Amino acid sequence: MREIEEQPPSLAERVKRSPVTFALAAINVAVFVYAESRGSTMRVPDLLRFGAVEQLHVAAGDYWRLCTSMFLHIGWMHLLWNTYASVGWCTVVESVIGKRRFFLVYVASGIGGACASALFQRVTSAGASGAMFGIIGATLALRYRVLGSAAAFVRDRFVRSNFVNMAIWTVIGLTAVRMDNFAHGGGLVVGTLTTLAATSTRPRAAWAASASLLAVVVTLAARPGWTPRGDAAEDAAVYATAYAHGLQGFTRSEGRAGRLADLACRDPATAACAQAGWALRDSEDRETRDHGAALVDRACRAGYALACGDRPLPIE
C-alpha cells in the first residue's frame, strides 16, 4: 500500500492563512529599503531620521518613535533575521487568536519594547525584536491556557525550552552581540499580558486593564516633566546643536533642535542649557535665533554666569 505524503502549504496559501504576519514583514522590508535608499541604517543620524527610538528624543516630544521603531531595522542581517523569525512565530499565533487580536498583540508588544528601551537606557534602538518577544510571550500565554494551571505550565517541556532559549539570547545580548534586552523584556511582558487579555473569559475588562497598563508605560517612557541631569542634559544640548546646524550627518531641523534645547534647559543654570541656547542663537532661522537668545538669557538669569557673556564654551 503506497503512502501519500502531505505537501507543505505553498507561499500563497501561507499568506492567505496569515495575512497580517506577511503584511507586517512586507512593511519592515519596505521601510528598510526606503531608509537605505536615502541614507544608511547603520548610522545613528539616519536611524533617528527614520524613526528609531531614543530616550531624549522621546522626552523632547517625539512620542511617535515608540511605534515607528518596531518597523525599522539596523542593517540587512537584522532585517533578515527578524523577518525569518517573525514568519515562524507569528503565523502560529495569528492562526490561533485571529487577525485582529494578533495585530493588537504585535503592535502593543512593539510599543512596550520601545517604552522599556526609552525608560531604562539612553541608546538609539530599532527593530521588531520587542514585538517578536511579545509574540513569544503570546505563545507562552496560549500554552498556559491549554495547560490550565501554573504547576503544569512550569513542568511543561515546551515552556522550559523557550525560557532557556530566551535566557541564552539575553546572555548573547549582554556579552557578544549588541541587542536591546530591555526592549526584549518589555515586549515579552506586554505580549504575554495582552494575549491573556485576548483569551480571557471576560475580554472587555481584560482589554481595558491591558490598555490602561500600556498607557501608563507609554506615559512613563514619555517622561513628562523630567529634568535631564549631567550627561543626559549635555547629550540633549549636543543633539540640539547637531539639528540646528545639520552637523555630523544630522538633517537640519529647527523644530527638533528647539525641543531638545528646551529639554536641556529644564535646569537652566547649567552649561548644557547655555550651549543649547548658543547653538540655536547661531541658526540661520530668525525664530530659532530668538529662541536661542531667550534660552541663553534664561541660563544667565538662573545663575550660570558664563551665559551672561557673548562667547559660547563647548561642552567637554
mmCIF file of N, CA and C in Angstrom, residues 198-293:
data_model
loop_
_atom_site.group_PDB
_atom_site.id
_atom_site.type_symbol
_atom_site.label_atom_id
_atom_site.label_comp_id
_atom_site.label_asym_id
_atom_site.label_seq_id
_atom_site.Cartn_x
_atom_site.Cartn_y
_atom_site.Cartn_z
ATOM 1 N N ALA A 198 -6.612 38.819 25.583
ATOM 2 C CA ALA A 198 -7.318 38.431 24.361
ATOM 3 C C ALA A 198 -8.015 37.084 24.504
ATOM 4 N N THR A 199 -7.541 36.245 25.400
ATOM 5 C CA THR A 199 -8.123 34.907 25.570
ATOM 6 C C THR A 199 -8.875 34.781 26.889
ATOM 7 N N SER A 200 -9.143 35.918 27.532
ATOM 8 C CA SER A 200 -9.834 35.906 28.821
ATOM 9 C C SER A 200 -11.314 35.605 28.656
ATOM 10 N N THR A 201 -11.923 35.057 29.697
ATOM 11 C CA THR A 201 -13.369 34.825 29.695
ATOM 12 C C THR A 201 -14.133 36.138 29.906
ATOM 13 N N ARG A 202 -13.411 37.161 30.346
ATOM 14 C CA ARG A 202 -14.002 38.497 30.494
ATOM 15 C C ARG A 202 -13.161 39.470 29.663
ATOM 16 N N PRO A 203 -13.285 39.390 28.351
ATOM 17 C CA PRO A 203 -12.375 40.124 27.463
ATOM 18 C C PRO A 203 -12.440 41.640 27.613
ATOM 19 N N ARG A 204 -13.611 42.200 27.835
ATOM 20 C CA ARG A 204 -13.709 43.655 27.915
ATOM 21 C C ARG A 204 -12.913 44.194 29.093
ATOM 22 N N ALA A 205 -13.093 43.591 30.256
ATOM 23 C CA ALA A 205 -12.362 44.040 31.446
ATOM 24 C C ALA A 205 -10.873 43.797 31.272
ATOM 25 N N ALA A 206 -10.513 42.658 30.683
ATOM 26 C CA ALA A 206 -9.099 42.328 30.500
ATOM 27 C C ALA A 206 -8.436 43.282 29.513
ATOM 28 N N TRP A 207 -9.131 43.586 28.408
ATOM 29 C CA TRP A 207 -8.571 44.519 27.430
ATOM 30 C C TRP A 207 -8.442 45.915 28.035
ATOM 31 N N ALA A 208 -9.424 46.320 28.842
ATOM 32 C CA ALA A 208 -9.357 47.636 29.480
ATOM 33 C C ALA A 208 -8.160 47.720 30.419
ATOM 34 N N ALA A 209 -7.924 46.638 31.165
ATOM 35 C CA ALA A 209 -6.783 46.614 32.078
ATOM 36 C C ALA A 209 -5.466 46.663 31.299
ATOM 37 N N SER A 210 -5.384 45.912 30.194
ATOM 38 C CA SER A 210 -4.173 45.902 29.378
ATOM 39 C C SER A 210 -3.920 47.266 28.752
ATOM 40 N N ALA A 211 -4.976 47.886 28.233
ATOM 41 C CA ALA A 211 -4.838 49.212 27.616
ATOM 42 C C ALA A 211 -4.393 50.246 28.643
ATOM 43 N N SER A 212 -4.934 50.144 29.839
ATOM 44 C CA SER A 212 -4.556 51.076 30.906
ATOM 45 C C SER A 212 -3.090 50.901 31.280
ATOM 46 N N LEU A 213 -2.652 49.644 31.381
ATOM 47 C CA LEU A 213 -1.256 49.371 31.707
ATOM 48 C C LEU A 213 -0.325 49.916 30.625
ATOM 49 N N LEU A 214 -0.685 49.698 29.349
ATOM 50 C CA LEU A 214 0.150 50.195 28.258
ATOM 51 C C LEU A 214 0.186 51.715 28.261
ATOM 52 N N ALA A 215 -0.943 52.356 28.579
ATOM 53 C CA ALA A 215 -0.980 53.813 28.638
ATOM 54 C C ALA A 215 -0.047 54.338 29.725
ATOM 55 N N VAL A 216 -0.009 53.636 30.862
ATOM 56 C CA VAL A 216 0.902 54.028 31.947
ATOM 57 C C VAL A 216 2.354 53.897 31.499
ATOM 58 N N VAL A 217 2.671 52.791 30.815
ATOM 59 C CA VAL A 217 4.042 52.556 30.350
ATOM 60 C C VAL A 217 4.455 53.620 29.334
ATOM 61 N N VAL A 218 3.556 53.955 28.414
ATOM 62 C CA VAL A 218 3.851 54.992 27.416
ATOM 63 C C VAL A 218 4.089 56.336 28.101
ATOM 64 N N THR A 219 3.272 56.645 29.094
ATOM 65 C CA THR A 219 3.429 57.900 29.828
ATOM 66 C C THR A 219 4.771 57.955 30.547
ATOM 67 N N LEU A 220 5.157 56.840 31.166
ATOM 68 C CA LEU A 220 6.451 56.788 31.849
ATOM 69 C C LEU A 220 7.596 56.981 30.855
ATOM 70 N N ALA A 221 7.483 56.352 29.670
ATOM 71 C CA ALA A 221 8.528 56.491 28.651
ATOM 72 C C ALA A 221 8.599 57.929 28.124
ATOM 73 N N ALA A 222 7.454 58.611 28.071
ATOM 74 C CA ALA A 222 7.431 59.997 27.603
ATOM 75 C C ALA A 222 8.053 60.960 28.620
ATOM 76 N N ARG A 223 8.142 60.549 29.876
ATOM 77 C CA ARG A 223 8.804 61.304 30.940
ATOM 78 C C ARG A 223 8.293 62.746 31.059
ATOM 79 N N PRO A 224 7.009 62.958 31.262
ATOM 80 C CA PRO A 224 6.516 64.332 31.393
ATOM 81 C C PRO A 224 7.143 65.013 32.615
ATOM 82 N N GLY A 225 7.673 66.206 32.391
ATOM 83 C CA GLY A 225 8.261 66.965 33.485
ATOM 84 C C GLY A 225 9.649 66.528 33.901
ATOM 85 N N TRP A 226 10.225 65.546 33.219
ATOM 86 C CA TRP A 226 11.551 65.050 33.583
ATOM 87 C C TRP A 226 12.616 66.097 33.288
ATOM 88 N N THR A 227 13.545 66.282 34.212
ATOM 89 C CA THR A 227 14.663 67.197 34.016
ATOM 90 C C THR A 227 15.942 66.397 33.874
ATOM 91 N N PRO A 228 16.523 66.323 32.666
ATOM 92 C CA PRO A 228 17.775 65.580 32.491
ATOM 93 C C PRO A 228 18.918 66.269 33.217
ATOM 94 N N ARG A 229 19.799 65.452 33.781
ATOM 95 C CA ARG A 229 20.940 65.987 34.515
ATOM 96 C C ARG A 229 22.235 65.428 33.923
ATOM 97 N N GLY A 230 23.330 66.110 34.186
ATOM 98 C CA GLY A 230 24.638 65.587 33.831
ATOM 99 C C GLY A 230 24.775 65.254 32.361
ATOM 100 N N ASP A 231 25.202 64.004 32.091
ATOM 101 C CA ASP A 231 25.439 63.571 30.711
ATOM 102 C C ASP A 231 24.175 63.650 29.861
ATOM 103 N N ALA A 232 23.022 63.354 30.456
ATOM 104 C CA ALA A 232 21.775 63.394 29.689
ATOM 105 C C ALA A 232 21.490 64.808 29.200
ATOM 106 N N ALA A 233 21.664 65.804 30.067
ATOM 107 C CA ALA A 233 21.445 67.192 29.659
ATOM 108 C C ALA A 233 22.455 67.610 28.601
ATOM 109 N N GLU A 234 23.706 67.191 28.768
ATOM 110 C CA GLU A 234 24.735 67.536 27.797
ATOM 111 C C GLU A 234 24.447 66.896 26.436
ATOM 112 N N ASP A 235 23.970 65.653 26.451
ATOM 113 C CA ASP A 235 23.615 64.995 25.191
ATOM 114 C C ASP A 235 22.456 65.705 24.506
ATOM 115 N N ALA A 236 21.481 66.180 25.286
ATOM 116 C CA ALA A 236 20.368 66.933 24.698
ATOM 117 C C ALA A 236 20.881 68.191 24.012
ATOM 118 N N ALA A 237 21.855 68.868 24.635
ATOM 119 C CA ALA A 237 22.441 70.070 24.030
ATOM 120 C C ALA A 237 23.220 69.727 22.762
ATOM 121 N N VAL A 238 23.925 68.595 22.772
ATOM 122 C CA VAL A 238 24.658 68.165 21.579
ATOM 123 C C VAL A 238 23.697 67.873 20.433
ATOM 124 N N TYR A 239 22.610 67.172 20.736
ATOM 125 C CA TYR A 239 21.601 66.898 19.709
ATOM 126 C C TYR A 239 21.013 68.206 19.176
ATOM 127 N N ALA A 240 20.720 69.144 20.080
ATOM 128 C CA ALA A 240 20.160 70.436 19.651
ATOM 129 C C ALA A 240 21.120 71.143 18.697
ATOM 130 N N THR A 241 22.406 71.093 19.013
ATOM 131 C CA THR A 241 23.410 71.713 18.157
ATOM 132 C C THR A 241 23.469 71.043 16.788
ATOM 133 N N ALA A 242 23.450 69.697 16.794
ATOM 134 C CA ALA A 242 23.528 68.949 15.534
ATOM 135 C C ALA A 242 22.330 69.240 14.640
ATOM 136 N N TYR A 243 21.133 69.298 15.218
ATOM 137 C CA TYR A 243 19.937 69.564 14.418
ATOM 138 C C TYR A 243 19.868 71.035 13.974
ATOM 139 N N ALA A 244 20.345 71.937 14.806
ATOM 140 C CA ALA A 244 20.265 73.360 14.463
ATOM 141 C C ALA A 244 21.138 73.707 13.259
ATOM 142 N N HIS A 245 22.269 72.973 13.100
ATOM 143 C CA HIS A 245 23.220 73.323 12.048
ATOM 144 C C HIS A 245 23.478 72.196 11.054
ATOM 145 N N GLY A 246 22.765 71.064 11.205
ATOM 146 C CA GLY A 246 22.974 69.955 10.286
ATOM 147 C C GLY A 246 24.369 69.364 10.390
ATOM 148 N N LEU A 247 24.854 69.164 11.598
ATOM 149 C CA LEU A 247 26.205 68.665 11.824
ATOM 150 C C LEU A 247 26.238 67.149 11.973
ATOM 151 N N GLN A 248 27.383 66.545 11.734
ATOM 152 C CA GLN A 248 27.649 65.127 11.992
ATOM 153 C C GLN A 248 26.640 64.197 11.327
ATOM 154 N N GLY A 249 26.164 64.591 10.150
ATOM 155 C CA GLY A 249 25.240 63.742 9.415
ATOM 156 C C GLY A 249 23.780 63.925 9.761
ATOM 157 N N PHE A 250 23.453 64.786 10.708
ATOM 158 C CA PHE A 250 22.067 65.039 11.076
ATOM 159 C C PHE A 250 21.419 66.002 10.080
ATOM 160 N N THR A 251 20.184 65.724 9.748
ATOM 161 C CA THR A 251 19.425 66.630 8.882
ATOM 162 C C THR A 251 18.985 67.837 9.694
ATOM 163 N N ARG A 252 19.167 69.015 9.142
ATOM 164 C CA ARG A 252 18.805 70.222 9.880
ATOM 165 C C ARG A 252 17.309 70.250 10.180
ATOM 166 N N SER A 253 16.979 70.521 11.429
ATOM 167 C CA SER A 253 15.586 70.591 11.859
ATOM 168 C C SER A 253 15.489 71.567 13.022
ATOM 169 N N GLU A 254 15.062 72.787 12.718
ATOM 170 C CA GLU A 254 14.963 73.801 13.761
ATOM 171 C C GLU A 254 13.959 73.409 14.842
ATOM 172 N N GLY A 255 12.872 72.770 14.423
ATOM 173 C CA GLY A 255 11.853 72.380 15.395
ATOM 174 C C GLY A 255 12.382 71.384 16.409
ATOM 175 N N ARG A 256 13.054 70.326 15.916
ATOM 176 C CA ARG A 256 13.597 69.327 16.830
ATOM 177 C C ARG A 256 14.737 69.918 17.658
ATOM 178 N N ALA A 257 15.541 70.779 17.044
ATOM 179 C CA ALA A 257 16.617 71.439 17.789
ATOM 180 C C ALA A 257 16.038 72.241 18.955
ATOM 181 N N GLY A 258 14.950 72.946 18.689
ATOM 182 C CA GLY A 258 14.326 73.749 19.735
ATOM 183 C C GLY A 258 13.772 72.898 20.864
ATOM 184 N N ARG A 259 13.154 71.779 20.517
ATOM 185 C CA ARG A 259 12.574 70.918 21.562
ATOM 186 C C ARG A 259 13.670 70.291 22.427
ATOM 187 N N LEU A 260 14.761 69.865 21.804
ATOM 188 C CA LEU A 260 15.855 69.277 22.572
ATOM 189 C C LEU A 260 16.573 70.342 23.401
ATOM 190 N N ALA A 261 16.665 71.558 22.881
ATOM 191 C CA ALA A 261 17.247 72.650 23.655
ATOM 192 C C ALA A 261 16.384 72.960 24.873
ATOM 193 N N ASP A 262 15.081 72.969 24.692
ATOM 194 C CA ASP A 262 14.180 73.184 25.827
ATOM 195 C C ASP A 262 14.345 72.087 26.871
ATOM 196 N N LEU A 263 14.562 70.848 26.400
ATOM 197 C CA LEU A 263 14.776 69.738 27.326
ATOM 198 C C LEU A 263 16.068 69.956 28.112
ATOM 199 N N ALA A 264 17.137 70.371 27.431
ATOM 200 C CA ALA A 264 18.407 70.644 28.106
ATOM 201 C C ALA A 264 18.281 71.782 29.109
ATOM 202 N N CYS A 265 17.331 72.693 28.869
ATOM 203 C CA CYS A 265 17.174 73.874 29.720
ATOM 204 C C CYS A 265 16.113 73.716 30.805
ATOM 205 N N ARG A 266 15.657 72.487 31.040
ATOM 206 C CA ARG A 266 14.743 72.312 32.166
ATOM 207 C C ARG A 266 15.443 72.611 33.489
ATOM 208 N N ASP A 267 16.763 72.462 33.483
ATOM 209 C CA ASP A 267 17.581 73.015 34.562
ATOM 210 C C ASP A 267 18.421 74.112 33.918
ATOM 211 N N PRO A 268 17.972 75.366 33.977
ATOM 212 C CA PRO A 268 18.607 76.418 33.175
ATOM 213 C C PRO A 268 20.006 76.826 33.638
ATOM 214 N N ALA A 269 20.326 76.646 34.897
ATOM 215 C CA ALA A 269 21.608 77.125 35.415
ATOM 216 C C ALA A 269 22.723 76.127 35.135
ATOM 217 N N THR A 270 22.864 75.709 33.889
ATOM 218 C CA THR A 270 23.841 74.680 33.531
ATOM 219 C C THR A 270 24.552 75.039 32.227
ATOM 220 N N ALA A 271 25.721 74.424 32.040
ATOM 221 C CA ALA A 271 26.447 74.602 30.788
ATOM 222 C C ALA A 271 25.656 74.034 29.622
ATOM 223 N N ALA A 272 24.909 72.938 29.868
ATOM 224 C CA ALA A 272 24.127 72.315 28.806
ATOM 225 C C ALA A 272 23.081 73.275 28.257
ATOM 226 N N CYS A 273 22.388 73.985 29.146
ATOM 227 C CA CYS A 273 21.365 74.942 28.700
ATOM 228 C C CYS A 273 22.002 76.078 27.905
ATOM 229 N N ALA A 274 23.121 76.596 28.410
ATOM 230 C CA ALA A 274 23.787 77.686 27.701
ATOM 231 C C ALA A 274 24.273 77.236 26.331
ATOM 232 N N GLN A 275 24.844 76.036 26.273
ATOM 233 C CA GLN A 275 25.342 75.519 24.999
ATOM 234 C C GLN A 275 24.203 75.358 23.993
ATOM 235 N N ALA A 276 23.073 74.816 24.463
ATOM 236 C CA ALA A 276 21.918 74.643 23.571
ATOM 237 C C ALA A 276 21.408 75.997 23.087
ATOM 238 N N GLY A 277 21.375 76.973 23.987
ATOM 239 C CA GLY A 277 20.930 78.308 23.601
ATOM 240 C C GLY A 277 21.857 78.950 22.596
ATOM 241 N N TRP A 278 23.168 78.816 22.814
ATOM 242 C CA TRP A 278 24.135 79.378 21.863
ATOM 243 C C TRP A 278 23.995 78.733 20.480
ATOM 244 N N ALA A 279 23.764 77.424 20.480
ATOM 245 C CA ALA A 279 23.622 76.715 19.199
ATOM 246 C C ALA A 279 22.432 77.248 18.416
ATOM 247 N N LEU A 280 21.319 77.456 19.109
ATOM 248 C CA LEU A 280 20.125 77.977 18.436
ATOM 249 C C LEU A 280 20.314 79.430 18.035
ATOM 250 N N ARG A 281 21.024 80.172 18.864
ATOM 251 C CA ARG A 281 21.218 81.611 18.580
ATOM 252 C C ARG A 281 22.032 81.834 17.323
ATOM 253 N N ASP A 282 22.847 80.851 16.930
ATOM 254 C CA ASP A 282 23.663 80.973 15.720
ATOM 255 C C ASP A 282 22.979 80.404 14.477
ATOM 256 N N SER A 283 21.720 80.045 14.595
ATOM 257 C CA SER A 283 20.993 79.454 13.475
ATOM 258 C C SER A 283 20.703 80.496 12.397
ATOM 259 N N GLU A 284 20.429 80.006 11.196
ATOM 260 C CA GLU A 284 20.061 80.896 10.095
ATOM 261 C C GLU A 284 18.595 81.322 10.167
ATOM 262 N N ASP A 285 17.815 80.606 10.955
ATOM 263 C CA ASP A 285 16.383 80.883 11.070
ATOM 264 C C ASP A 285 16.148 81.921 12.168
ATOM 265 N N ARG A 286 15.422 82.955 11.838
ATOM 266 C CA ARG A 286 15.227 84.063 12.797
ATOM 267 C C ARG A 286 14.491 83.605 14.055
ATOM 268 N N GLU A 287 13.424 82.849 13.891
ATOM 269 C CA GLU A 287 12.656 82.397 15.053
ATOM 270 C C GLU A 287 13.522 81.520 15.963
ATOM 271 N N THR A 288 14.357 80.675 15.347
ATOM 272 C CA THR A 288 15.251 79.818 16.125
ATOM 273 C C THR A 288 16.292 80.663 16.851
ATOM 274 N N ARG A 289 16.806 81.698 16.197
ATOM 275 C CA ARG A 289 17.770 82.595 16.847
ATOM 276 C C ARG A 289 17.156 83.264 18.069
ATOM 277 N N ASP A 290 15.909 83.720 17.936
ATOM 278 C CA ASP A 290 15.233 84.362 19.066
ATOM 279 C C ASP A 290 15.031 83.363 20.209
ATOM 280 N N HIS A 291 14.681 82.138 19.845
ATOM 281 C CA HIS A 291 14.505 81.085 20.843
ATOM 282 C C HIS A 291 15.813 80.851 21.589
ATOM 283 N N GLY A 292 16.915 80.765 20.842
ATOM 284 C CA GLY A 292 18.209 80.546 21.457
ATOM 285 C C GLY A 292 18.618 81.680 22.377
ATOM 286 N N ALA A 293 18.387 82.912 21.928
ATOM 287 C CA ALA A 293 18.736 84.075 22.757
ATOM 288 C C ALA A 293 17.962 84.051 24.073
#
